[in-house]
Amino acid sequence: MRIGGHIFIALAALVLALPIVVVCGAALNGGRSMFFPPRDPTLARFGEFFVSEPVWTNALANSIIVAFGAATLAVLIAWPVAYLLWSSGSKLSKVLAGLGSLPFAVPPIVIGVGLGFFWAFTGGLGHVWSGVVSHAILLMALPLVTISIGLQSIDRSHLDAAATMGATEQIAFRTVVLPQTIPYTISGFFFVLVLSFNEFIVIFFVSASSYATVTLQIFNSLRNGYTPTMAVAAITFLVVSILVFAAVARWGDLPRLMGADQSKN
Amino acid sequence: MTVAEDIDVAADSPAKATRGLTRKGALYGVLSALMVVFCVVPFILVIVISFGRKVEGAAWVWGFSFENYQRFFVGTLWPDEVTFLYLQQLGYSFYFAIIASVLAVLTALPFTLLLTRLKRSTQAIWLVFILSSLSMSEVFIVMGWDILLSNNSGLPKLFQVTGTTQWLKDVGWFQSLRDIGLANPRNVKFKPSEFATILTMSYLVWPYAVILLYPALSRLDPSLSEAARTMGASRWTVTRTVTLPSIRLPLMGTTLLLFVFLLGSYVTISVFATPDKQTTAVAIYSNIRGSNLNAPFGSAQAVILLISASICLYFGHLLNRKAEAR
């Protein structure tokens, strides 16, 4: 690769990192307002975010509940759909997969409005559990894709071998299909987890201001001006994302999940 | 059907096979019900409510009238008076989304091309970085750029301290900046402005552009461009005649997807765009959750946004099909 290429990559990385670095630096401010570079640096804001300020600790707890709930639910719904799609390839399974990806494909504000109405009529508006379900619906497309990729990577001859040796469909499922797709299932789970943590517009409509997740709390605080505690939230979320994706890269095959060609290494 | 599957069926007793079949049927039933209730009903609700009517001083009632759509396209007082305010908002939605998505794809393309030529393990590290930035919430990104572009700290301050502002004044470019609204009499001023809006929006989707282009670019066969190079084509000729034509369709598909994603962006617009350039997404919010409390009109706007997005997605789908057929 030529020098120009290296410079371009470095420049892209710099611009990509710039706002993140600024937010991280702003978290160290001693005063109540955001400055960059930080004035009177302190780590007290971390204590406020994780321990002492109920506004933020509640928001963090809500975020965690919604993210883990949504990730579990999304994987549980996506698994049978992906499995039917792979094992039968029937028209109905294709329709199901298409419908499952629909909420993710349209502008999020539209599905946010729709789910807002839906929960208003079914009585779920403003409850944390409806937030969990909403995020599971919105992000179900992700495990659907990762699990499908995992299932496609199974060598069908393994299944044939299991069948000739007398394994029933259930046994073959448990001994061949499940172990080989676990990394992809976990990747799907983590993708939902991270995106749910950071999602704003759908939870904005379905929470109806009766509870706040961290992103909602930050948006609410936007009007009163920034405080360094918000930057701590941003850092926390960024660290979680990096850890999660690093784990996926370490124990799964991230380039393959992202669709890279298998044959090149 | 493979031989093994034949054996499988023969080994199962008929009763067992039927039981397996009904269980599969039940699974299909449950999943279909789930999908219809959660993925279809919300959209239907939006569409149905868009035909409803707002009651002054109260909420809204069901109904079947096109007045919300009429209001969107020509205004309530049509045909006596015509206003294109809401169409103009949709126009701004398109305007910001188109420029930002094209900008993101154009800058992400060379980056991704270079990325795919790195070692696989290095690629994975980059992907972690890009995915982390991709998953960053819009509110965090807006906050970051807001600090960077704000007048008291960030870039304007940097311009002033380093003397760039003075230099701009000296060479006479400062006046041009003022003319396009990027400066006040004393210093450069980056927000609110179209510049800040478009910058933040393309930053928002840039990691998506990389992730979406990555599969197509990593499947490019390097031997093709190498062959062209050995036959004496210049680097630029190779890019123009070999590389670009083979990724033309994924390139257009990616731009479309980013465009659809940006059509609904709310936080960036509400923070960075000037009040006269607010978009349909902001209007939807103020009708449904905000001060206007006119859910039917907000729904009508959402439906129009949805239709615009669907048309674009359909074209994207056609492009994909074409790409796969080749």
Coordinates of C-alpha atoms in Angstrom, one line a residue:
Chain A
M1 CA 0.0 0.0 0.0
R2 CA 1.3 3.4 -0.9
I3 CA 2.0 6.3 1.5
G4 CA -1.2 8.1 0.4
G5 CA -3.3 5.2 1.5
H6 CA -1.8 5.2 4.9
I7 CA -2.4 8.9 5.3
F8 CA -6.0 8.5 4.2
I9 CA -6.7 5.7 6.7
A10 CA -5.1 7.7 9.5
L11 CA -7.0 10.8 8.6
A12 CA -10.3 8.9 8.5
A13 CA -9.5 7.4 11.9
L14 CA -8.7 10.8 13.3
V15 CA -12.0 12.3 12.1
L16 CA -13.9 9.2 13.4
A17 CA -12.2 9.5 16.8
L18 CA -12.4 13.3 17.1
P19 CA -15.9 13.8 18.7
I20 CA -15.4 10.7 20.8
V21 CA -12.1 12.0 22.2
V22 CA -13.7 15.4 22.9
V23 CA -16.6 13.7 24.8
C24 CA -14.2 11.6 26.8
G25 CA -12.1 14.6 27.7
A26 CA -15.1 16.6 28.6
A27 CA -16.0 14.0 31.2
L28 CA -13.1 15.1 33.3
N29 CA -14.3 18.6 33.9
G30 CA -14.4 19.7 37.5
G31 CA -17.1 22.3 37.0
R32 CA -20.7 22.0 35.9
S33 CA -20.2 22.9 32.3
M34 CA -18.5 21.2 29.4
F35 CA -15.1 22.5 28.3
F36 CA -12.6 21.0 26.0
P37 CA -9.8 20.7 27.0
P38 CA -11.2 19.9 30.5
R39 CA -10.8 22.4 33.3
D40 CA -9.9 21.4 36.8
P41 CA -9.9 17.7 35.9
T42 CA -11.5 15.2 38.3
L43 CA -13.0 11.7 38.3
A44 CA -15.9 12.7 40.5
R45 CA -18.4 12.6 37.6
F46 CA -17.9 8.8 37.3
G47 CA -19.1 8.5 40.9
E48 CA -22.1 10.6 40.2
F49 CA -23.1 8.5 37.2
F50 CA -22.6 5.1 38.7
V51 CA -23.4 5.7 42.4
S52 CA -24.7 8.9 43.8
E53 CA -27.1 10.5 41.3
P54 CA -30.4 8.6 41.2
V55 CA -31.4 10.2 37.9
W56 CA -28.4 8.5 36.2
T57 CA -28.3 5.3 38.2
N58 CA -32.0 4.7 37.4
A59 CA -31.5 5.5 33.8
L60 CA -28.6 3.1 33.7
A61 CA -30.6 0.3 35.3
N62 CA -33.4 0.8 32.8
S63 CA -30.9 0.7 29.9
I64 CA -29.5 -2.5 31.2
I65 CA -32.9 -4.1 31.7
V66 CA -34.1 -3.1 28.2
A67 CA -30.9 -4.1 26.4
F68 CA -30.6 -7.6 28.0
G69 CA -34.3 -8.3 27.8
A70 CA -34.5 -7.2 24.2
A71 CA -31.4 -9.2 23.2
T72 CA -32.7 -12.4 24.8
L73 CA -36.1 -12.0 23.3
A74 CA -34.8 -11.1 19.8
V75 CA -32.6 -14.2 19.8
L76 CA -35.4 -16.4 20.9
I77 CA -37.7 -15.1 18.1
A78 CA -35.0 -15.0 15.5
W79 CA -33.8 -18.6 16.1
P80 CA -36.8 -20.5 14.9
V81 CA -37.3 -18.2 12.0
A82 CA -33.7 -18.5 10.8
Y83 CA -33.9 -22.3 11.4
L84 CA -37.1 -22.7 9.4
L85 CA -35.6 -20.5 6.6
W86 CA -32.5 -22.7 6.5
S87 CA -34.1 -26.1 6.9
S88 CA -37.2 -25.8 4.7
G89 CA -36.6 -22.6 2.7
S90 CA -40.3 -22.5 2.3
K91 CA -42.1 -19.4 1.0
L92 CA -43.8 -18.8 4.4
S93 CA -40.4 -18.9 6.2
K94 CA -39.1 -16.3 3.7
V95 CA -42.1 -14.1 4.4
L96 CA -41.6 -14.5 8.1
A97 CA -37.9 -13.5 7.8
G98 CA -38.9 -10.5 5.6
L99 CA -41.5 -9.3 8.1
G100 CA -39.0 -9.7 10.9
S101 CA -36.5 -7.5 9.1
L102 CA -39.1 -4.9 8.2
P103 CA -38.9 -2.7 11.4
F104 CA -35.1 -2.4 11.0
A105 CA -35.4 -1.5 7.3
V106 CA -37.7 1.5 7.6
P107 CA -36.8 4.9 9.0
P108 CA -36.8 4.3 12.8
I109 CA -39.1 7.2 13.5
V110 CA -41.9 5.5 11.6
I111 CA -41.7 2.2 13.6
G112 CA -41.3 4.4 16.7
V113 CA -44.6 6.1 16.0
G114 CA -46.3 2.8 15.1
L115 CA -45.2 1.1 18.2
G116 CA -46.2 4.1 20.3
F117 CA -49.8 3.8 19.0
F118 CA -49.6 0.0 19.4
W119 CA -48.7 0.2 23.1
A120 CA -51.2 3.0 23.7
F121 CA -54.0 0.6 22.5
T122 CA -52.7 -2.5 24.3
G123 CA -51.9 -0.7 27.6
G124 CA -48.1 -1.1 27.4
L125 CA -47.2 2.5 26.8
G126 CA -44.8 3.8 29.4
H127 CA -43.9 0.4 30.9
V128 CA -40.4 -0.9 30.8
W129 CA -41.5 -4.3 29.5
S130 CA -43.0 -2.7 26.4
G131 CA -39.7 -1.0 25.8
V132 CA -38.0 -4.4 26.0
V133 CA -40.4 -5.9 23.4
S134 CA -40.2 -2.8 21.2
H135 CA -36.4 -3.1 21.0
A136 CA -36.6 -6.8 20.4
I137 CA -38.9 -6.2 17.4
L138 CA -36.8 -3.4 16.1
L139 CA -33.5 -5.3 16.3
M140 CA -34.6 -8.9 15.6
A141 CA -33.2 -8.5 12.1
L142 CA -29.6 -8.6 13.5
P143 CA -29.7 -12.1 15.1
L144 CA -31.8 -13.2 12.1
V145 CA -28.8 -12.4 9.9
T146 CA -26.0 -13.7 12.1
I147 CA -27.8 -17.0 12.9
S148 CA -28.6 -17.5 9.2
I149 CA -24.9 -17.0 8.3
G150 CA -24.0 -19.5 11.0
L151 CA -26.5 -22.0 9.7
Q152 CA -25.3 -21.6 6.2
S153 CA -21.8 -22.4 7.4
I154 CA -22.8 -25.9 8.5
D155 CA -21.6 -28.6 6.2
R156 CA -24.7 -30.5 5.1
S157 CA -22.7 -33.7 4.8
H158 CA -22.3 -33.6 8.6
L159 CA -26.1 -33.8 8.9
D160 CA -26.2 -36.6 6.3
A161 CA -23.6 -38.4 8.3
A162 CA -25.5 -38.0 11.5
A163 CA -28.7 -39.2 9.8
T164 CA -27.0 -42.3 8.3
M165 CA -25.7 -43.2 11.7
G166 CA -29.3 -43.2 13.0
A167 CA -29.6 -39.7 14.6
T168 CA -33.1 -38.3 14.6
E169 CA -33.6 -34.7 13.6
Q170 CA -33.6 -33.6 17.3
I171 CA -30.4 -35.4 18.0
A172 CA -28.7 -34.0 14.9
F173 CA -30.0 -30.6 15.9
R174 CA -28.5 -30.9 19.4
T175 CA -25.2 -32.4 18.4
V176 CA -24.4 -30.8 15.0
V177 CA -26.5 -27.7 14.4
L178 CA -26.5 -26.1 17.8
P179 CA -22.8 -26.2 18.7
Q180 CA -21.8 -24.8 15.3
T181 CA -24.2 -21.9 15.5
I182 CA -23.6 -20.8 19.1
P183 CA -20.9 -18.3 18.2
Y184 CA -23.2 -16.7 15.7
T185 CA -26.1 -16.7 18.1
I186 CA -24.0 -15.0 20.7
S187 CA -22.8 -12.4 18.1
G188 CA -26.4 -11.7 17.3
F189 CA -27.2 -11.3 21.0
F190 CA -24.4 -8.8 21.5
F191 CA -25.3 -6.8 18.4
V192 CA -28.8 -6.3 19.7
L193 CA -27.4 -5.6 23.2
V194 CA -25.2 -2.8 22.0
L195 CA -27.7 -1.3 19.5
S196 CA -30.4 -1.3 22.1
F197 CA -28.2 0.5 24.6
N198 CA -27.7 3.2 22.1
E199 CA -31.1 3.3 20.5
F200 CA -33.0 6.6 21.0
I201 CA -36.0 7.3 18.8
V202 CA -38.1 4.2 19.3
I203 CA -37.6 4.1 23.0
F204 CA -38.4 7.8 23.0
F205 CA -41.9 7.1 21.6
V206 CA -42.7 4.0 23.6
S207 CA -41.5 5.2 27.0
A208 CA -43.9 8.2 26.8
S209 CA -41.7 10.1 29.3
S210 CA -42.6 7.8 32.2
Y211 CA -39.2 6.3 32.5
A212 CA -35.8 7.1 31.0
T213 CA -32.9 5.1 29.6
V214 CA -29.5 6.7 29.5
T215 CA -29.9 7.9 25.9
L216 CA -33.3 9.4 26.8
Q217 CA -31.9 11.0 29.9
I218 CA -29.1 12.6 27.8
F219 CA -31.6 13.9 25.3
N220 CA -33.7 15.3 28.1
S221 CA -30.7 17.1 29.6
L222 CA -29.8 18.6 26.2
R223 CA -32.2 21.4 26.8
N224 CA -30.6 22.3 30.1
G225 CA -27.2 22.3 28.6
Y226 CA -24.5 19.7 28.8
T227 CA -23.1 18.4 32.1
P228 CA -19.9 16.4 32.3
T229 CA -21.9 13.5 33.7
M230 CA -23.5 13.0 30.3
A231 CA -20.0 12.5 28.9
V232 CA -19.4 9.8 31.5
A233 CA -22.4 8.0 30.1
A234 CA -21.0 8.3 26.6
I235 CA -17.7 6.8 27.7
T236 CA -19.4 3.9 29.5
F237 CA -21.4 3.0 26.5
L238 CA -18.4 3.3 24.2
V239 CA -16.3 1.0 26.4
V240 CA -19.2 -1.5 26.5
S241 CA -19.4 -1.4 22.7
I242 CA -15.7 -1.9 22.2
L243 CA -15.6 -4.8 24.7
V244 CA -18.5 -6.5 23.1
F245 CA -17.2 -6.2 19.6
A246 CA -13.7 -7.2 20.6
A247 CA -15.2 -10.3 22.2
V248 CA -17.1 -11.1 19.0
A249 CA -13.9 -10.6 17.0
R250 CA -11.9 -12.7 19.5
W251 CA -14.3 -15.7 19.7
G252 CA -16.3 -15.4 16.6
D253 CA -15.2 -14.6 13.0
L254 CA -15.9 -10.9 12.7
P255 CA -14.8 -10.5 9.1
R256 CA -17.0 -13.4 8.0
L257 CA -20.0 -12.0 10.0
M258 CA -19.4 -8.8 8.1
G259 CA -19.5 -10.7 4.9
A260 CA -15.8 -10.9 3.9
D261 CA -14.8 -13.5 1.4
Q262 CA -14.0 -16.9 3.1
S263 CA -11.2 -18.0 0.8
K264 CA -8.9 -15.0 1.6
N265 CA -7.0 -14.9 4.8
Chain B
M1 CA -33.5 -35.0 -1.9
T2 CA -30.3 -36.7 -0.7
V3 CA -30.0 -40.4 0.0
A4 CA -29.6 -39.7 3.7
E5 CA -32.9 -37.9 3.9
D6 CA -34.6 -40.8 2.3
I7 CA -33.3 -43.1 5.0
D8 CA -34.3 -40.7 7.6
V9 CA -37.9 -40.6 6.4
A10 CA -38.0 -44.4 6.0
A11 CA -36.7 -44.9 9.5
D12 CA -39.4 -42.8 11.1
S13 CA -42.7 -44.3 11.7
P14 CA -45.6 -42.6 10.0
A15 CA -47.2 -41.5 13.3
K16 CA -43.9 -39.8 14.3
A17 CA -43.7 -38.0 11.0
T18 CA -47.2 -36.6 11.4
R19 CA -46.4 -35.4 14.9
G20 CA -43.3 -33.7 13.6
L21 CA -45.4 -32.1 10.9
T22 CA -48.0 -30.7 13.2
R23 CA -45.4 -29.4 15.6
K24 CA -43.8 -27.6 12.7
G25 CA -47.2 -26.3 11.7
A26 CA -47.8 -25.0 15.2
L27 CA -44.4 -23.3 15.2
Y28 CA -45.2 -21.6 11.9
G29 CA -48.6 -20.5 13.3
V30 CA -47.1 -19.0 16.4
L31 CA -44.3 -17.2 14.5
S32 CA -46.7 -15.9 11.9
A33 CA -49.0 -14.5 14.6
L34 CA -46.0 -12.9 16.4
M35 CA -44.8 -11.3 13.2
V36 CA -48.2 -10.0 12.1
V37 CA -49.0 -8.6 15.6
F38 CA -45.6 -6.9 16.2
C39 CA -44.2 -6.1 12.7
V40 CA -47.3 -5.4 10.7
V41 CA -50.0 -4.0 13.1
P42 CA -47.9 -1.0 14.1
F43 CA -47.6 0.1 10.5
I44 CA -51.2 -0.5 9.8
L45 CA -52.1 1.6 12.9
V46 CA -50.0 4.5 11.6
I47 CA -51.7 4.2 8.2
V48 CA -55.2 4.0 9.6
I49 CA -54.7 6.9 12.1
S50 CA -53.4 9.1 9.3
F51 CA -57.0 9.2 8.0
G52 CA -58.4 10.2 11.4
R53 CA -59.3 13.7 12.5
K54 CA -58.0 15.9 15.3
V55 CA -60.7 17.4 17.6
E56 CA -59.9 20.9 18.8
G57 CA -59.1 20.9 22.5
A58 CA -59.2 17.1 22.7
A59 CA -57.3 14.2 21.3
W60 CA -58.3 12.8 17.9
V61 CA -61.0 10.5 16.5
W62 CA -61.0 7.7 14.0
G63 CA -62.3 8.7 10.6
F64 CA -61.8 8.5 6.9
S65 CA -60.8 11.7 5.3
F66 CA -57.9 12.8 3.2
E67 CA -57.6 16.2 4.8
N68 CA -54.3 15.4 6.5
Y69 CA -52.8 14.5 3.2
Q70 CA -54.4 17.5 1.6
R71 CA -52.8 19.6 4.3
F72 CA -49.5 18.0 3.7
F73 CA -49.4 18.7 -0.1
V74 CA -51.3 22.0 -0.5
G75 CA -52.4 23.2 3.0
T76 CA -55.7 23.3 4.9
L77 CA -57.1 26.3 3.1
W78 CA -56.8 24.9 -0.4
P79 CA -58.0 25.8 -3.0
D80 CA -58.3 29.4 -1.7
E81 CA -54.8 29.4 -0.4
V82 CA -51.8 27.2 -1.1
T83 CA -48.9 26.5 1.2
F84 CA -46.0 24.1 0.5
L85 CA -44.6 24.3 4.0
Y86 CA -44.8 20.6 4.7
L87 CA -43.6 19.6 1.2
Q88 CA -40.7 21.9 1.8
Q89 CA -39.9 20.1 5.0
L90 CA -39.9 16.8 3.1
G91 CA -37.7 18.5 0.6
Y92 CA -35.2 19.3 3.3
S93 CA -35.4 15.7 4.6
F94 CA -34.3 14.6 1.1
Y95 CA -31.8 17.4 0.7
F96 CA -29.9 16.7 3.9
A97 CA -30.1 12.9 3.5
I98 CA -28.9 12.8 -0.1
I99 CA -25.9 15.1 0.4
A100 CA -24.9 13.3 3.6
S101 CA -25.2 9.8 2.2
V102 CA -23.4 10.6 -1.0
L103 CA -20.6 12.3 1.0
A104 CA -20.3 9.3 3.4
V105 CA -20.1 6.8 0.6
L106 CA -17.6 8.7 -1.4
T107 CA -15.2 9.0 1.6
A108 CA -15.9 5.5 2.8
L109 CA -15.2 3.9 -0.5
P110 CA -11.4 4.5 -0.7
F111 CA -11.1 3.7 3.1
T112 CA -12.9 0.4 2.7
L113 CA -10.9 -0.5 -0.4
L114 CA -7.7 0.1 1.6
L115 CA -9.1 -1.8 4.6
T116 CA -9.8 -5.0 2.6
R117 CA -6.1 -5.1 1.5
L118 CA -4.9 -5.3 5.1
K119 CA -4.2 -8.5 7.0
R120 CA -7.3 -10.3 8.2
S121 CA -6.4 -9.9 11.9
T122 CA -5.8 -6.1 11.3
Q123 CA -9.1 -5.9 9.5
A124 CA -10.8 -7.4 12.6
I125 CA -9.3 -4.7 14.8
W126 CA -10.5 -2.0 12.4
L127 CA -13.9 -3.6 12.3
V128 CA -14.2 -3.5 16.1
F129 CA -13.4 0.2 16.0
I130 CA -15.8 0.9 13.2
L131 CA -18.6 -1.1 14.8
S132 CA -18.2 0.6 18.1
S133 CA -18.4 4.0 16.4
L134 CA -21.4 2.7 14.4
S135 CA -23.3 1.7 17.5
M136 CA -22.7 5.0 19.2
S137 CA -26.0 6.6 19.9
E138 CA -27.0 9.6 17.8
V139 CA -27.3 11.6 21.0
F140 CA -23.6 11.0 21.9
I141 CA -22.4 11.9 18.4
V142 CA -24.5 15.0 18.3
M143 CA -23.1 15.9 21.8
G144 CA -19.5 15.4 20.6
W145 CA -19.9 17.5 17.5
D146 CA -21.9 20.1 19.4
I147 CA -18.9 20.6 21.8
L148 CA -16.5 20.5 18.9
L149 CA -18.4 23.2 17.0
S150 CA -19.6 25.3 19.9
N151 CA -18.4 28.9 20.1
N152 CA -16.9 28.9 23.6
S153 CA -14.8 25.8 23.1
G154 CA -13.9 23.6 20.2
L155 CA -13.0 24.6 16.7
P156 CA -14.1 28.3 16.7
K157 CA -12.0 28.8 19.8
L158 CA -9.1 27.0 18.2
F159 CA -9.4 29.2 15.1
Q160 CA -9.2 32.3 17.2
V161 CA -6.3 31.2 19.4
T162 CA -4.2 30.0 16.5
G163 CA -4.9 33.2 14.5
T164 CA -6.7 31.4 11.7
T165 CA -9.6 33.7 12.2
Q166 CA -7.3 36.7 11.7
W167 CA -5.7 35.1 8.7
L168 CA -9.1 34.4 7.2
K169 CA -10.0 38.1 7.7
D170 CA -6.7 39.1 6.1
V171 CA -7.1 37.1 2.9
G172 CA -10.7 38.2 2.7
W173 CA -12.3 34.7 2.9
F174 CA -14.0 35.7 6.2
Q175 CA -16.6 37.7 4.3
S176 CA -17.4 34.7 2.1
L177 CA -17.9 32.6 5.3
R178 CA -20.2 35.3 6.6
D179 CA -22.2 35.3 3.4
I180 CA -22.9 31.6 3.7
G181 CA -23.7 31.9 7.4
L182 CA -20.6 30.3 8.9
A183 CA -19.3 33.3 10.7
N184 CA -20.5 36.1 13.0
P185 CA -18.8 39.5 13.0
R186 CA -16.1 38.4 15.4
N187 CA -15.3 34.8 14.7
V188 CA -16.3 31.7 12.7
K189 CA -19.5 30.1 13.8
F190 CA -20.3 26.6 12.7
K191 CA -23.7 26.0 14.3
P192 CA -26.6 26.0 13.7
S193 CA -25.9 25.6 10.0
E194 CA -26.3 23.3 7.0
F195 CA -22.6 22.6 7.3
A196 CA -22.9 21.2 10.8
T197 CA -26.0 19.2 10.0
I198 CA -24.6 17.5 6.9
L199 CA -21.2 16.9 8.6
T200 CA -22.9 15.2 11.6
M201 CA -25.3 13.2 9.4
S202 CA -22.5 11.9 7.2
Y203 CA -20.4 11.1 10.3
L204 CA -23.4 9.2 11.7
V205 CA -23.7 6.9 8.7
W206 CA -20.0 6.7 7.7
P207 CA -19.3 3.5 9.7
Y208 CA -22.5 2.0 8.1
A209 CA -21.1 2.8 4.7
V210 CA -17.9 1.0 5.5
I211 CA -19.7 -2.0 6.9
L212 CA -22.1 -2.2 3.9
L213 CA -19.3 -1.8 1.3
Y214 CA -17.0 -4.2 3.0
P215 CA -18.5 -7.5 1.7
A216 CA -18.6 -6.3 -1.9
L217 CA -15.1 -4.9 -1.8
S218 CA -13.5 -7.8 0.0
R219 CA -14.8 -10.1 -2.7
L220 CA -13.2 -8.0 -5.5
D221 CA -10.7 -10.2 -7.3
P222 CA -7.3 -8.4 -7.1
S223 CA -6.0 -10.5 -10.0
L224 CA -8.3 -8.6 -12.4
S225 CA -6.8 -5.2 -11.6
E226 CA -3.3 -6.7 -11.4
A227 CA -3.8 -8.1 -14.9
A228 CA -4.9 -4.7 -16.1
R229 CA -1.9 -3.2 -14.4
T230 CA 0.6 -5.6 -16.1
M231 CA -1.0 -4.8 -19.4
G232 CA 0.1 -1.2 -18.9
A233 CA -3.0 0.5 -17.6
S234 CA -2.4 3.3 -15.2
R235 CA -3.7 3.1 -11.6
W236 CA -6.4 5.6 -12.3
T237 CA -7.5 3.8 -15.5
V238 CA -7.7 0.5 -13.6
T239 CA -9.9 2.1 -11.0
R240 CA -12.1 3.7 -13.6
T241 CA -12.5 0.7 -16.0
V242 CA -12.1 -2.3 -13.7
T243 CA -12.8 -1.6 -10.1
L244 CA -15.6 1.0 -10.2
P245 CA -17.8 -0.8 -12.8
S246 CA -17.7 -4.0 -10.8
I247 CA -18.8 -2.3 -7.6
R248 CA -21.2 0.2 -9.2
L249 CA -24.3 -1.6 -7.9
P250 CA -23.3 -2.1 -4.3
L251 CA -22.2 1.5 -4.3
M252 CA -25.6 2.7 -5.3
G253 CA -27.4 0.2 -3.0
T254 CA -25.3 1.4 -0.1
T255 CA -26.1 5.1 -0.8
L256 CA -29.8 4.3 -1.0
L257 CA -29.8 2.4 2.4
L258 CA -27.9 5.3 4.1
F259 CA -30.3 7.7 2.5
V260 CA -33.3 5.9 3.9
F261 CA -31.7 5.7 7.3
L262 CA -31.0 9.4 7.3
L263 CA -34.5 10.4 6.1
G264 CA -35.8 9.8 9.7
S265 CA -32.9 11.3 11.6
Y266 CA -34.2 13.5 14.3
V267 CA -31.7 14.5 16.9
T268 CA -29.1 16.0 14.5
I269 CA -31.7 18.1 12.7
S270 CA -33.3 19.4 15.9
V271 CA -29.9 20.5 17.3
F272 CA -27.9 21.6 14.2
A273 CA -30.4 22.8 11.5
T274 CA -31.7 26.3 11.5
P275 CA -35.4 26.6 12.4
D276 CA -36.4 27.3 8.7
K277 CA -34.8 24.1 7.6
Q278 CA -36.5 21.6 9.9
T279 CA -37.5 18.3 8.3
T280 CA -40.5 16.0 8.2
A281 CA -39.0 13.9 11.1
V282 CA -39.0 16.9 13.4
A283 CA -42.6 17.7 12.3
I284 CA -43.7 14.1 13.1
Y285 CA -42.3 14.4 16.5
S286 CA -43.9 17.8 17.3
N287 CA -47.3 16.5 16.1
I288 CA -47.2 13.2 18.0
R289 CA -45.2 13.8 21.2
G290 CA -44.6 17.6 21.1
S291 CA -46.6 20.7 21.4
N292 CA -49.0 20.3 18.5
L293 CA -50.7 17.1 19.6
N294 CA -52.1 16.2 16.2
A295 CA -51.5 12.5 16.0
P296 CA -53.4 12.0 12.7
F297 CA -51.4 14.7 10.9
G298 CA -48.2 13.3 12.4
S299 CA -49.2 9.8 11.1
A300 CA -49.9 11.2 7.7
Q301 CA -46.4 12.6 7.6
A302 CA -45.0 9.3 8.8
V303 CA -46.8 7.5 6.1
I304 CA -45.4 9.8 3.4
L305 CA -41.9 9.3 4.9
L306 CA -42.5 5.6 4.8
I307 CA -43.7 5.6 1.2
S308 CA -40.6 7.7 0.2
A309 CA -38.4 5.2 2.0
S310 CA -40.2 2.2 0.5
I311 CA -39.8 3.5 -3.0
C312 CA -36.0 3.9 -2.4
L313 CA -35.7 0.5 -0.8
Y314 CA -37.5 -1.1 -3.7
F315 CA -35.1 0.4 -6.1
G316 CA -32.2 -0.7 -3.9
H317 CA -33.7 -4.3 -4.0
L318 CA -33.9 -4.1 -7.8
L319 CA -30.2 -3.1 -7.9
N320 CA -29.3 -5.9 -5.6
R321 CA -31.1 -8.4 -7.8
K322 CA -29.4 -7.1 -10.8
A323 CA -26.0 -7.3 -9.0
E324 CA -26.7 -10.9 -8.1
A325 CA -27.8 -11.9 -11.6
R326 CA -24.5 -10.8 -13.1

